[in-house]
Amino acid sequence: MTASSTALAGRSLLRVGPLTVPMRRRPVLVAVTLVLLLAAAVVLSLSLGTPYVAPADVLRALSGAGTPYDLVVLDLRLPRAVLAALAGAAFGVAGTLIQSVARNPLASPDVIGVTQGAGLAATVALTSGAAAVLVAPAALVGGLVAAVLVFALGARHGLAAQRFVLAGVAVAFALRALTEVVMLSADPIDGLRAQLWLIGTLAGKGWTEAAWIAGTLAALLPVLLWAGWALRSTALDDDTARGIGLRPVARRVGLAATGVLAAATVTAQVGAVDFVALVAPQVARRLVRAERPPLLCSALLGALLLVLADLAGRRLFAPTQLPAGVLTAAIGGPYLIFLLLRTRGRRS
Amino acid sequence: MTAMLSTRDLVVGYETRTVLDGLDLDLPADAFTVIVGPNACGKSTLLRTMARLLTPRRGAVLLDGTAIRDLPTREVARRLGVLPQSPLVPEGITVADLVGRGRQPYQRWWRQWSAEDGRAVDEAMAMADVAELADRPVDTLSGGQRQRVWIAMTLAQDTEALLLDEPTTFLDLAHQVEVLDLLHRLRAERGRTVVAVLHDLNQAARYADHLVAMRAGAVVAAGPPREILTADLVRDVFGLDCVVVPCPVTGAPLVVPALTHTSAAPAATPAPAGASVGDA
């Protein structure tokens, strides 16, 4: 790392082979802290429950030493914790991309119809007696189809922020209404299952769902490396962006499509735990004090948030289990409010 | 004169309205060109089309003789800088960051910074006199400072030519002069080609090497202001009667609107001797 001119605005240059990236110190510190907190949260999540397993035993089980707790820690709790971390990270990525393209801090997968598309497809699958393994693939397709619809509606204006959000809200409402119709005309038990799916839960899920999300994120990795760089120009207006040699419409479509893929994949696997996508980018942005949500820190924060939410849902009212979707809002909401109040106080 | 930017048979319109209909124009290299004309005459449309922000229906914009649409947008951005009329300031962005965005055409996601980037950004901030503001958020600056920051961003682009759409609008007089002085220095000291749309005829006459007067999508006159800016031209282009006198400071043509019915209150002092109303 070497420091340079005032032009770098307090950044240091990170050089790795052909890679040259100016970086501020704060996002790096935040990212490292989040990784440590995430590790601690995962250990805690493997430790708490019935039976309780001491953290030291959790670590020994994880190291493959062979302990009496292997079944509880490695087979029962680990898959769910890994799923929570991966799903949270995917929601964080999706939220960052969608909020940046929509230029709207309130945007999340449910604002552009992805959640509702997945929800409608899942509801149809759950109430029509389709095989259980078909629910997630159906939801994935449903989410993607809804997004294509939103893109088509927004395309005439180059997927401009406001148009994108309006098209999304319109599609989301229409799909939600359809979902209600399907649910109300279905067998009440099936309707209830569909409703639980829509809230989003990690209960009874594990390696299969985690693998889907991990695979998608891995496949998107090259795009995400580009996106981390491309995101910084989404706040510029189109004329300015063209002036400096960018193609803003192509960029928006690429970034939004990446966000939609992440959102549809994770929603299909764990349901509509949307609040993570809404809150993680905004909290991360305030933690790193940047003008836009940071991709990596949002992903890490999303992971941390969902691991904690799932843990709280399992333990707070044990033996009653609350779905993670309920808890993310309960934890993330107040924290965002706290950050908003603190930022306002400092600015004025 | 060598033309750096030209248009050939340019037709540009919005939906059903045609704004420019077959425009041929050559803008000289290494000069400060100012485009003037009444509202809705197509001057901004012309500038935006030359900056490839608008796509013409027919015809072409030539940059050093090559059609601009045949060039990759990244290459155009290394040769042609653009300052749109009211660019959106990204929330919370600092001056150095925004000026650094001007280096975009030289950067790739794997090479996001070079020593050359640092040099160009520092030089651009010094030239536009915003170096002391480097760490300030742009949205906390005054209008004049903000405009200089935007100009610094286009300077960091290190282009031979710079196009500006009404760069002085919304600025008070002192800041207008500041911005125009900066553009003048760019031409005089750096040999850049500068093209700007301006509203104020007198500022245009004072600063322009080459003046382009437009009306209803066509060029009425083009040339050095001292040669073409006459009372007849002003009446022709703006439909305004006026007196043209030499500016007491620069000697450039100074346009003074004649008394009209709406401003008919008698002046306290008589018109200076030797000044004659344009329609005499």
PDB file of C-alpha atoms in Angstrom, chain A residues 114-294:
ATOM      1  CA  VAL A 114     -39.205 -10.403  -7.753  1.00  0.00           C
ATOM      2  CA  THR A 115     -40.519 -11.503  -4.366  1.00  0.00           C
ATOM      3  CA  GLN A 116     -44.124 -11.455  -5.530  1.00  0.00           C
ATOM      4  CA  GLY A 117     -43.301 -13.362  -8.713  1.00  0.00           C
ATOM      5  CA  ALA A 118     -41.526 -16.007  -6.664  1.00  0.00           C
ATOM      6  CA  GLY A 119     -44.387 -15.949  -4.151  1.00  0.00           C
ATOM      7  CA  LEU A 120     -47.078 -16.462  -6.778  1.00  0.00           C
ATOM      8  CA  ALA A 121     -45.225 -19.338  -8.396  1.00  0.00           C
ATOM      9  CA  ALA A 122     -44.512 -20.947  -5.023  1.00  0.00           C
ATOM     10  CA  THR A 123     -48.144 -20.527  -3.949  1.00  0.00           C
ATOM     11  CA  VAL A 124     -49.389 -22.134  -7.138  1.00  0.00           C
ATOM     12  CA  ALA A 125     -46.937 -25.003  -6.674  1.00  0.00           C
ATOM     13  CA  LEU A 126     -47.838 -25.492  -2.995  1.00  0.00           C
ATOM     14  CA  THR A 127     -51.596 -25.394  -3.557  1.00  0.00           C
ATOM     15  CA  SER A 128     -51.737 -27.476  -6.725  1.00  0.00           C
ATOM     16  CA  GLY A 129     -50.216 -30.553  -5.169  1.00  0.00           C
ATOM     17  CA  ALA A 130     -46.954 -30.311  -7.110  1.00  0.00           C
ATOM     18  CA  ALA A 131     -43.994 -32.239  -5.749  1.00  0.00           C
ATOM     19  CA  ALA A 132     -42.165 -30.431  -2.936  1.00  0.00           C
ATOM     20  CA  VAL A 133     -38.897 -30.369  -4.862  1.00  0.00           C
ATOM     21  CA  LEU A 134     -40.600 -28.282  -7.546  1.00  0.00           C
ATOM     22  CA  VAL A 135     -41.506 -25.384  -5.255  1.00  0.00           C
ATOM     23  CA  ALA A 136     -38.098 -23.710  -5.253  1.00  0.00           C
ATOM     24  CA  PRO A 137     -37.459 -24.023  -9.014  1.00  0.00           C
ATOM     25  CA  ALA A 138     -40.964 -22.721  -9.684  1.00  0.00           C
ATOM     26  CA  ALA A 139     -40.346 -19.766  -7.371  1.00  0.00           C
ATOM     27  CA  LEU A 140     -37.031 -19.030  -9.110  1.00  0.00           C
ATOM     28  CA  VAL A 141     -38.718 -18.963 -12.505  1.00  0.00           C
ATOM     29  CA  GLY A 142     -41.586 -16.878 -11.103  1.00  0.00           C
ATOM     30  CA  GLY A 143     -39.193 -14.281  -9.700  1.00  0.00           C
ATOM     31  CA  LEU A 144     -37.233 -14.042 -12.942  1.00  0.00           C
ATOM     32  CA  VAL A 145     -40.369 -13.789 -15.100  1.00  0.00           C
ATOM     33  CA  ALA A 146     -41.657 -10.949 -12.904  1.00  0.00           C
ATOM     34  CA  ALA A 147     -38.316  -9.151 -13.295  1.00  0.00           C
ATOM     35  CA  VAL A 148     -38.385  -9.550 -17.094  1.00  0.00           C
ATOM     36  CA  LEU A 149     -41.848  -7.992 -17.034  1.00  0.00           C
ATOM     37  CA  VAL A 150     -40.567  -5.051 -14.985  1.00  0.00           C
ATOM     38  CA  PHE A 151     -37.557  -4.613 -17.296  1.00  0.00           C
ATOM     39  CA  ALA A 152     -39.839  -4.636 -20.334  1.00  0.00           C
ATOM     40  CA  LEU A 153     -42.093  -1.988 -18.793  1.00  0.00           C
ATOM     41  CA  GLY A 154     -39.113   0.134 -17.752  1.00  0.00           C
ATOM     42  CA  ALA A 155     -37.093  -0.396 -20.922  1.00  0.00           C
ATOM     43  CA  ARG A 156     -38.640   2.357 -23.006  1.00  0.00           C
ATOM     44  CA  HIS A 157     -37.079   4.931 -20.712  1.00  0.00           C
ATOM     45  CA  GLY A 158     -33.749   3.180 -20.478  1.00  0.00           C
ATOM     46  CA  LEU A 159     -34.630   1.644 -17.126  1.00  0.00           C
ATOM     47  CA  ALA A 160     -34.528   5.110 -15.556  1.00  0.00           C
ATOM     48  CA  ALA A 161     -34.721   4.962 -11.780  1.00  0.00           C
ATOM     49  CA  GLN A 162     -38.247   6.262 -11.266  1.00  0.00           C
ATOM     50  CA  ARG A 163     -39.735   4.298 -14.131  1.00  0.00           C
ATOM     51  CA  PHE A 164     -38.025   1.138 -12.896  1.00  0.00           C
ATOM     52  CA  VAL A 165     -39.502   1.520  -9.410  1.00  0.00           C
ATOM     53  CA  LEU A 166     -42.970   2.405 -10.720  1.00  0.00           C
ATOM     54  CA  ALA A 167     -43.022  -0.575 -13.068  1.00  0.00           C
ATOM     55  CA  GLY A 168     -41.829  -2.762 -10.205  1.00  0.00           C
ATOM     56  CA  VAL A 169     -44.478  -1.566  -7.784  1.00  0.00           C
ATOM     57  CA  ALA A 170     -47.217  -2.056 -10.383  1.00  0.00           C
ATOM     58  CA  VAL A 171     -46.093  -5.584 -11.196  1.00  0.00           C
ATOM     59  CA  ALA A 172     -45.636  -6.376  -7.495  1.00  0.00           C
ATOM     60  CA  PHE A 173     -49.189  -5.328  -6.612  1.00  0.00           C
ATOM     61  CA  ALA A 174     -50.723  -7.230  -9.513  1.00  0.00           C
ATOM     62  CA  LEU A 175     -48.816 -10.399  -8.617  1.00  0.00           C
ATOM     63  CA  ARG A 176     -49.687 -10.084  -4.940  1.00  0.00           C
ATOM     64  CA  ALA A 177     -53.375  -9.791  -5.803  1.00  0.00           C
ATOM     65  CA  LEU A 178     -53.125 -12.909  -7.948  1.00  0.00           C
ATOM     66  CA  THR A 179     -51.376 -14.723  -5.106  1.00  0.00           C
ATOM     67  CA  GLU A 180     -54.221 -13.839  -2.730  1.00  0.00           C
ATOM     68  CA  VAL A 181     -56.743 -15.152  -5.232  1.00  0.00           C
ATOM     69  CA  VAL A 182     -54.867 -18.437  -5.543  1.00  0.00           C
ATOM     70  CA  MET A 183     -54.469 -18.709  -1.778  1.00  0.00           C
ATOM     71  CA  LEU A 184     -58.116 -17.980  -0.977  1.00  0.00           C
ATOM     72  CA  SER A 185     -59.422 -20.431  -3.516  1.00  0.00           C
ATOM     73  CA  ALA A 186     -57.090 -23.180  -2.292  1.00  0.00           C
ATOM     74  CA  ASP A 187     -57.513 -25.747   0.432  1.00  0.00           C
ATOM     75  CA  PRO A 188     -57.015 -23.889   3.798  1.00  0.00           C
ATOM     76  CA  ILE A 189     -54.102 -26.119   4.857  1.00  0.00           C
ATOM     77  CA  ASP A 190     -52.289 -25.530   1.554  1.00  0.00           C
ATOM     78  CA  GLY A 191     -53.039 -21.821   1.878  1.00  0.00           C
ATOM     79  CA  LEU A 192     -51.404 -21.800   5.297  1.00  0.00           C
ATOM     80  CA  ARG A 193     -48.301 -23.529   3.964  1.00  0.00           C
ATOM     81  CA  ALA A 194     -48.104 -20.949   1.218  1.00  0.00           C
ATOM     82  CA  GLN A 195     -48.410 -18.152   3.756  1.00  0.00           C
ATOM     83  CA  LEU A 196     -45.583 -19.575   5.854  1.00  0.00           C
ATOM     84  CA  TRP A 197     -43.446 -19.870   2.720  1.00  0.00           C
ATOM     85  CA  LEU A 198     -44.108 -16.204   1.948  1.00  0.00           C
ATOM     86  CA  ILE A 199     -42.914 -15.024   5.367  1.00  0.00           C
ATOM     87  CA  GLY A 200     -39.663 -16.877   4.818  1.00  0.00           C
ATOM     88  CA  THR A 201     -38.056 -19.363   7.108  1.00  0.00           C
ATOM     89  CA  LEU A 202     -34.915 -21.449   7.352  1.00  0.00           C
ATOM     90  CA  ALA A 203     -36.551 -24.174   9.434  1.00  0.00           C
ATOM     91  CA  GLY A 204     -36.032 -27.601   7.952  1.00  0.00           C
ATOM     92  CA  LYS A 205     -33.669 -26.292   5.293  1.00  0.00           C
ATOM     93  CA  GLY A 206     -29.961 -26.897   4.893  1.00  0.00           C
ATOM     94  CA  TRP A 207     -27.254 -27.995   2.489  1.00  0.00           C
ATOM     95  CA  THR A 208     -29.445 -28.279  -0.637  1.00  0.00           C
ATOM     96  CA  GLU A 209     -30.701 -24.718  -0.367  1.00  0.00           C
ATOM     97  CA  ALA A 210     -27.246 -23.446   0.632  1.00  0.00           C
ATOM     98  CA  ALA A 211     -25.714 -25.130  -2.404  1.00  0.00           C
ATOM     99  CA  TRP A 212     -28.134 -23.377  -4.751  1.00  0.00           C
ATOM    100  CA  ILE A 213     -27.292 -19.979  -3.329  1.00  0.00           C
ATOM    101  CA  ALA A 214     -23.547 -20.676  -3.138  1.00  0.00           C
ATOM    102  CA  GLY A 215     -23.553 -21.889  -6.739  1.00  0.00           C
ATOM    103  CA  THR A 216     -25.338 -18.792  -7.980  1.00  0.00           C
ATOM    104  CA  LEU A 217     -23.090 -16.422  -6.052  1.00  0.00           C
ATOM    105  CA  ALA A 218     -20.005 -18.276  -7.314  1.00  0.00           C
ATOM    106  CA  ALA A 219     -21.247 -18.074 -10.900  1.00  0.00           C
ATOM    107  CA  LEU A 220     -21.941 -14.366 -10.447  1.00  0.00           C
ATOM    108  CA  LEU A 221     -18.530 -13.692  -8.861  1.00  0.00           C
ATOM    109  CA  PRO A 222     -16.825 -12.249 -11.979  1.00  0.00           C
ATOM    110  CA  VAL A 223     -19.865 -10.042 -12.553  1.00  0.00           C
ATOM    111  CA  LEU A 224     -19.837  -8.978  -8.908  1.00  0.00           C
ATOM    112  CA  LEU A 225     -16.172  -7.943  -9.144  1.00  0.00           C
ATOM    113  CA  TRP A 226     -17.127  -5.725 -12.070  1.00  0.00           C
ATOM    114  CA  ALA A 227     -20.284  -4.532 -10.294  1.00  0.00           C
ATOM    115  CA  GLY A 228     -18.347  -3.324  -7.250  1.00  0.00           C
ATOM    116  CA  TRP A 229     -16.574  -0.946  -9.607  1.00  0.00           C
ATOM    117  CA  ALA A 230     -19.521  -0.129 -11.889  1.00  0.00           C
ATOM    118  CA  LEU A 231     -21.823   0.726  -8.984  1.00  0.00           C
ATOM    119  CA  ARG A 232     -19.992   3.963  -8.300  1.00  0.00           C
ATOM    120  CA  SER A 233     -21.339   5.500 -11.511  1.00  0.00           C
ATOM    121  CA  THR A 234     -25.016   4.710 -10.905  1.00  0.00           C
ATOM    122  CA  ALA A 235     -25.436   7.954  -8.954  1.00  0.00           C
ATOM    123  CA  LEU A 236     -24.383  10.047 -11.969  1.00  0.00           C
ATOM    124  CA  ASP A 237     -27.081  11.283 -14.338  1.00  0.00           C
ATOM    125  CA  ASP A 238     -27.126   9.734 -17.803  1.00  0.00           C
ATOM    126  CA  ASP A 239     -25.722  12.773 -19.620  1.00  0.00           C
ATOM    127  CA  THR A 240     -22.736  13.008 -17.294  1.00  0.00           C
ATOM    128  CA  ALA A 241     -22.191   9.251 -17.503  1.00  0.00           C
ATOM    129  CA  ARG A 242     -22.209   9.330 -21.309  1.00  0.00           C
ATOM    130  CA  GLY A 243     -19.882  12.307 -21.234  1.00  0.00           C
ATOM    131  CA  ILE A 244     -17.222  10.281 -19.421  1.00  0.00           C
ATOM    132  CA  GLY A 245     -17.597   7.411 -21.854  1.00  0.00           C
ATOM    133  CA  LEU A 246     -20.054   5.116 -20.075  1.00  0.00           C
ATOM    134  CA  ARG A 247     -23.146   3.447 -21.456  1.00  0.00           C
ATOM    135  CA  PRO A 248     -25.489   4.074 -18.534  1.00  0.00           C
ATOM    136  CA  VAL A 249     -28.476   2.093 -19.799  1.00  0.00           C
ATOM    137  CA  ALA A 250     -26.459  -1.048 -20.521  1.00  0.00           C
ATOM    138  CA  ARG A 251     -24.803  -0.651 -17.136  1.00  0.00           C
ATOM    139  CA  ARG A 252     -28.127  -0.339 -15.299  1.00  0.00           C
ATOM    140  CA  VAL A 253     -29.559  -3.362 -17.055  1.00  0.00           C
ATOM    141  CA  GLY A 254     -26.452  -5.408 -16.226  1.00  0.00           C
ATOM    142  CA  LEU A 255     -26.420  -4.386 -12.577  1.00  0.00           C
ATOM    143  CA  ALA A 256     -30.175  -4.818 -12.138  1.00  0.00           C
ATOM    144  CA  ALA A 257     -30.139  -8.218 -13.840  1.00  0.00           C
ATOM    145  CA  THR A 258     -27.360  -9.358 -11.504  1.00  0.00           C
ATOM    146  CA  GLY A 259     -29.342  -8.155  -8.491  1.00  0.00           C
ATOM    147  CA  VAL A 260     -32.483  -9.867  -9.754  1.00  0.00           C
ATOM    148  CA  LEU A 261     -30.663 -13.174 -10.243  1.00  0.00           C
ATOM    149  CA  ALA A 262     -29.337 -13.062  -6.700  1.00  0.00           C
ATOM    150  CA  ALA A 263     -32.727 -12.030  -5.299  1.00  0.00           C
ATOM    151  CA  ALA A 264     -34.737 -14.633  -7.218  1.00  0.00           C
ATOM    152  CA  THR A 265     -32.330 -17.427  -6.297  1.00  0.00           C
ATOM    153  CA  VAL A 266     -32.297 -16.699  -2.597  1.00  0.00           C
ATOM    154  CA  THR A 267     -36.043 -15.978  -2.376  1.00  0.00           C
ATOM    155  CA  ALA A 268     -36.785 -19.242  -4.108  1.00  0.00           C
ATOM    156  CA  GLN A 269     -34.741 -21.101  -1.483  1.00  0.00           C
ATOM    157  CA  VAL A 270     -35.698 -19.392   1.786  1.00  0.00           C
ATOM    158  CA  GLY A 271     -38.808 -17.355   0.989  1.00  0.00           C
ATOM    159  CA  ALA A 272     -39.378 -13.639   1.322  1.00  0.00           C
ATOM    160  CA  VAL A 273     -36.882 -12.624   4.025  1.00  0.00           C
ATOM    161  CA  ASP A 274     -36.820  -9.329   2.175  1.00  0.00           C
ATOM    162  CA  PHE A 275     -36.022  -6.989   4.972  1.00  0.00           C
ATOM    163  CA  VAL A 276     -32.358  -8.030   4.903  1.00  0.00           C
ATOM    164  CA  ALA A 277     -32.028  -6.716   1.345  1.00  0.00           C
ATOM    165  CA  LEU A 278     -33.598  -3.431   2.379  1.00  0.00           C
ATOM    166  CA  VAL A 279     -31.656  -2.772   5.534  1.00  0.00           C
ATOM    167  CA  ALA A 280     -28.206  -4.332   5.041  1.00  0.00           C
ATOM    168  CA  PRO A 281     -27.042  -1.971   2.244  1.00  0.00           C
ATOM    169  CA  GLN A 282     -28.207   1.116   4.121  1.00  0.00           C
ATOM    170  CA  VAL A 283     -26.622   0.125   7.422  1.00  0.00           C
ATOM    171  CA  ALA A 284     -23.400  -0.888   5.636  1.00  0.00           C
ATOM    172  CA  ARG A 285     -23.342   2.428   3.786  1.00  0.00           C
ATOM    173  CA  ARG A 286     -23.520   4.319   7.046  1.00  0.00           C
ATOM    174  CA  LEU A 287     -20.903   2.136   8.694  1.00  0.00           C
ATOM    175  CA  VAL A 288     -18.357   2.781   5.926  1.00  0.00           C
ATOM    176  CA  ARG A 289     -19.525   6.404   5.528  1.00  0.00           C
ATOM    177  CA  ALA A 290     -19.763   6.184   1.760  1.00  0.00           C
ATOM    178  CA  GLU A 291     -22.085   7.943  -0.676  1.00  0.00           C
ATOM    179  CA  ARG A 292     -23.515   4.610  -1.830  1.00  0.00           C
ATOM    180  CA  PRO A 293     -24.000   1.103  -0.414  1.00  0.00           C
ATOM    181  CA  PRO A 294     -20.764  -0.928  -0.526  1.00  0.00           C
TER     182      PRO A 294
END
